[in-house]
Amino acid sequence: MSRIVYLNGDYVAEEDAKISVFDRGFLFADGVYEVTSVIDHKILEWDGHCARLRRSLGELQMDSPATDAELLEIHRELVRRNDLEEGVIYLQVTRGAADRDFAFPEDATPTLVLFTQAKALVDTSAANAGLKVISVPDIRWGRRDIKTVQLLAPSLGKMAAKAQGCDDAWMVEDGFVTEGTSNNAYIVTQNGTLVTRQLSTALLHGITRASVLKMAAEAQIKIEERPFTIEEAKQAAEAFVTAASTFVAPVVEIDGQMLGDGTPGPISKRLREIYISESRKTAV
Ligand code: PLP
């Protein structure tokens, strides 16, 4: 069944949504995006995603196509029109269409696209069985804190994982894990300390990460924000990833090394439960 998508002010059937071949998102990956999840027809973590979108636009001196209130209304209208009970909403802003030139055009109008993807988020095999990850070199550019649409390196990482019968890849730079291909990475040491890399330009500042760290602190879990190696991760008691579309997803194997008994660890499971119940409460 065809979805209703949003394109530059209009709600249209997906097959009627067309953009220019000169769009800079297409030619230069000159665009930013957000993925927001929906449970029970409600949008999770709205304020965080909206604030990060503003920051990404600002870092690239890109004009905003709509106000925060307008963007929320578009999200809600897409949920209504597509009767989205559970799934994600993808939003992309590009600098717009202009004759091909590396320099930014002076008068392009930003392109704004949103669409929904219905999918199970709460009851998933990733959550129940856990993920197997491999490590790959982090070959991305140096501003990973900006959520741009240049996702070829993460795509290659996922394909490498798939080729080895695994689910995802953790990217490694200078010997330390930066993050997962589309999520932030965590380990829980044998003495119960939660370790995740500190924020910098080397990784995306996950909206889920911020909430999960707050909830972990409230649950009296000891937290260390520092880099860790794949070797340390292989010796960990448990591991997990966070992202808007996966919440907290346990990792049960790293580069062929099973963690613990190979099933999702207790801290990962507990943080997943807390995250889902707390973010339902603040959904809009
Ligand atoms: N890191 C990367 C590279 C990502 O692509 C994502 C999400 O797409 C995340 C981390 C998690 O961010 P969030 O929790 O805001 O979804």
Short mmCIF file of N, CA, C and O in Angstrom, two decimals, residues 86 120-132 167 238-241 245-252 262-266 268-273 276:
data_model
loop_
_atom_site.label_atom_id
_atom_site.label_comp_id
_atom_site.label_asym_id
_atom_site.label_seq_id
_atom_site.Cartn_x
_atom_site.Cartn_y
_atom_site.Cartn_z
N GLU A 86 3.38 2.02 15.24
CA GLU A 86 4.75 1.78 15.71
C GLU A 86 5.69 1.81 14.52
O GLU A 86 5.40 1.19 13.49
N ALA A 120 8.12 -3.00 13.86
CA ALA A 120 8.09 -3.31 15.29
C ALA A 120 9.33 -2.73 15.93
O ALA A 120 10.44 -2.88 15.40
N LEU A 121 9.17 -2.04 17.04
CA LEU A 121 10.32 -1.49 17.76
C LEU A 121 10.45 -2.10 19.16
O LEU A 121 11.55 -2.24 19.67
N VAL A 122 9.34 -2.44 19.77
CA VAL A 122 9.38 -2.91 21.16
C VAL A 122 9.70 -4.39 21.23
O VAL A 122 10.62 -4.80 21.93
N ASP A 123 8.98 -5.20 20.47
CA ASP A 123 9.20 -6.65 20.51
C ASP A 123 9.97 -7.07 19.26
O ASP A 123 9.40 -7.30 18.20
N THR A 124 11.30 -7.12 19.37
CA THR A 124 12.13 -7.37 18.19
C THR A 124 13.13 -8.50 18.48
O THR A 124 13.51 -8.72 19.63
N SER A 125 13.62 -9.13 17.41
CA SER A 125 14.61 -10.19 17.60
C SER A 125 15.92 -9.60 18.10
O SER A 125 16.66 -10.24 18.86
N ALA A 126 16.22 -8.35 17.70
CA ALA A 126 17.46 -7.70 18.17
C ALA A 126 17.43 -7.62 19.69
O ALA A 126 18.44 -7.85 20.36
N ALA A 127 16.26 -7.29 20.24
CA ALA A 127 16.15 -7.15 21.69
C ALA A 127 16.13 -8.51 22.37
O ALA A 127 16.74 -8.70 23.43
N ASN A 128 15.45 -9.46 21.77
CA ASN A 128 15.28 -10.75 22.42
C ASN A 128 16.52 -11.64 22.34
O ASN A 128 16.90 -12.26 23.32
N ALA A 129 17.13 -11.69 21.15
CA ALA A 129 18.29 -12.59 20.97
C ALA A 129 19.61 -11.85 21.14
O ALA A 129 20.63 -12.46 21.45
N GLY A 130 19.62 -10.54 20.92
CA GLY A 130 20.87 -9.78 20.97
C GLY A 130 21.55 -9.76 19.61
O GLY A 130 21.22 -10.55 18.72
N LEU A 131 22.50 -8.84 19.46
CA LEU A 131 23.17 -8.62 18.18
C LEU A 131 24.58 -9.20 18.18
O LEU A 131 25.26 -9.18 19.20
N LYS A 132 24.99 -9.68 17.00
CA LYS A 132 26.38 -10.08 16.81
C LYS A 132 27.05 -8.96 16.02
O LYS A 132 26.55 -8.58 14.96
N ASP A 167 25.18 -8.97 12.57
CA ASP A 167 24.10 -7.98 12.46
C ASP A 167 24.59 -6.56 12.23
O ASP A 167 23.91 -5.75 11.64
N GLU A 238 28.90 -7.52 29.53
CA GLU A 238 27.84 -7.38 28.53
C GLU A 238 28.12 -6.14 27.68
O GLU A 238 29.03 -5.36 27.97
N ALA A 239 27.33 -5.99 26.64
CA ALA A 239 27.48 -4.83 25.75
C ALA A 239 26.13 -4.54 25.13
O ALA A 239 25.24 -5.40 25.10
N PHE A 240 25.96 -3.30 24.68
CA PHE A 240 24.72 -2.96 23.99
C PHE A 240 24.92 -1.73 23.11
O PHE A 240 25.99 -1.10 23.15
N VAL A 241 23.93 -1.44 22.29
CA VAL A 241 23.94 -0.23 21.46
C VAL A 241 22.66 0.54 21.73
O VAL A 241 21.67 -0.04 22.20
N SER A 245 15.83 4.05 16.72
CA SER A 245 15.01 2.98 16.15
C SER A 245 15.20 1.64 16.82
O SER A 245 14.47 0.70 16.57
N THR A 246 16.23 1.53 17.70
CA THR A 246 16.46 0.24 18.38
C THR A 246 16.36 0.36 19.89
O THR A 246 16.44 -0.65 20.59
N PHE A 247 16.24 1.62 20.41
CA PHE A 247 16.25 1.89 21.86
C PHE A 247 17.57 1.35 22.42
O PHE A 247 18.62 1.72 21.94
N VAL A 248 17.49 0.41 23.42
CA VAL A 248 18.70 -0.24 23.91
C VAL A 248 18.67 -1.66 23.33
O VAL A 248 17.71 -2.39 23.58
N ALA A 249 19.67 -2.04 22.54
CA ALA A 249 19.69 -3.38 21.95
C ALA A 249 20.95 -4.11 22.43
O ALA A 249 22.07 -3.63 22.22
N PRO A 250 20.78 -5.26 23.09
CA PRO A 250 21.94 -5.99 23.62
C PRO A 250 22.85 -6.51 22.52
O PRO A 250 22.39 -6.88 21.44
N VAL A 251 24.16 -6.54 22.81
CA VAL A 251 25.15 -7.15 21.92
C VAL A 251 25.64 -8.42 22.62
O VAL A 251 25.98 -8.37 23.81
N VAL A 252 25.64 -9.54 21.92
CA VAL A 252 25.99 -10.82 22.57
C VAL A 252 27.27 -11.43 21.99
O VAL A 252 27.77 -12.43 22.51
N GLY A 262 26.24 -15.58 26.14
CA GLY A 262 25.74 -15.38 24.77
C GLY A 262 24.29 -14.95 24.70
O GLY A 262 23.70 -14.94 23.61
N THR A 263 23.73 -14.58 25.85
CA THR A 263 22.35 -14.05 25.84
C THR A 263 22.39 -12.62 26.37
O THR A 263 23.36 -12.23 27.03
N PRO A 264 21.35 -11.80 26.09
CA PRO A 264 21.34 -10.41 26.54
C PRO A 264 21.60 -10.29 28.05
O PRO A 264 21.03 -11.04 28.85
N GLY A 265 22.47 -9.35 28.41
CA GLY A 265 22.85 -9.18 29.81
C GLY A 265 21.79 -8.45 30.62
O GLY A 265 20.95 -7.73 30.06
N PRO A 266 21.83 -8.60 31.96
CA PRO A 266 20.80 -8.01 32.82
C PRO A 266 20.75 -6.48 32.79
O PRO A 266 19.67 -5.89 32.83
N SER A 268 21.69 -4.50 30.29
CA SER A 268 21.13 -4.10 28.99
C SER A 268 19.61 -4.24 29.01
O SER A 268 18.88 -3.37 28.55
N LYS A 269 19.15 -5.37 29.54
CA LYS A 269 17.69 -5.63 29.55
C LYS A 269 16.96 -4.62 30.43
O LYS A 269 15.92 -4.10 30.06
N ARG A 270 17.59 -4.33 31.59
CA ARG A 270 16.95 -3.39 32.52
C ARG A 270 16.89 -1.98 31.91
O ARG A 270 15.86 -1.31 31.96
N LEU A 271 18.00 -1.55 31.30
CA LEU A 271 18.02 -0.21 30.71
C LEU A 271 17.03 -0.12 29.55
O LEU A 271 16.40 0.91 29.34
N ARG A 272 16.88 -1.20 28.81
CA ARG A 272 15.89 -1.20 27.71
C ARG A 272 14.48 -1.01 28.27
O ARG A 272 13.71 -0.19 27.77
N GLU A 273 14.17 -1.75 29.33
CA GLU A 273 12.83 -1.62 29.92
C GLU A 273 12.59 -0.22 30.45
O GLU A 273 11.54 0.38 30.19
N ILE A 276 12.16 2.32 27.52
CA ILE A 276 10.87 2.24 26.81
C ILE A 276 9.76 2.82 27.70
O ILE A 276 8.96 3.64 27.24
#
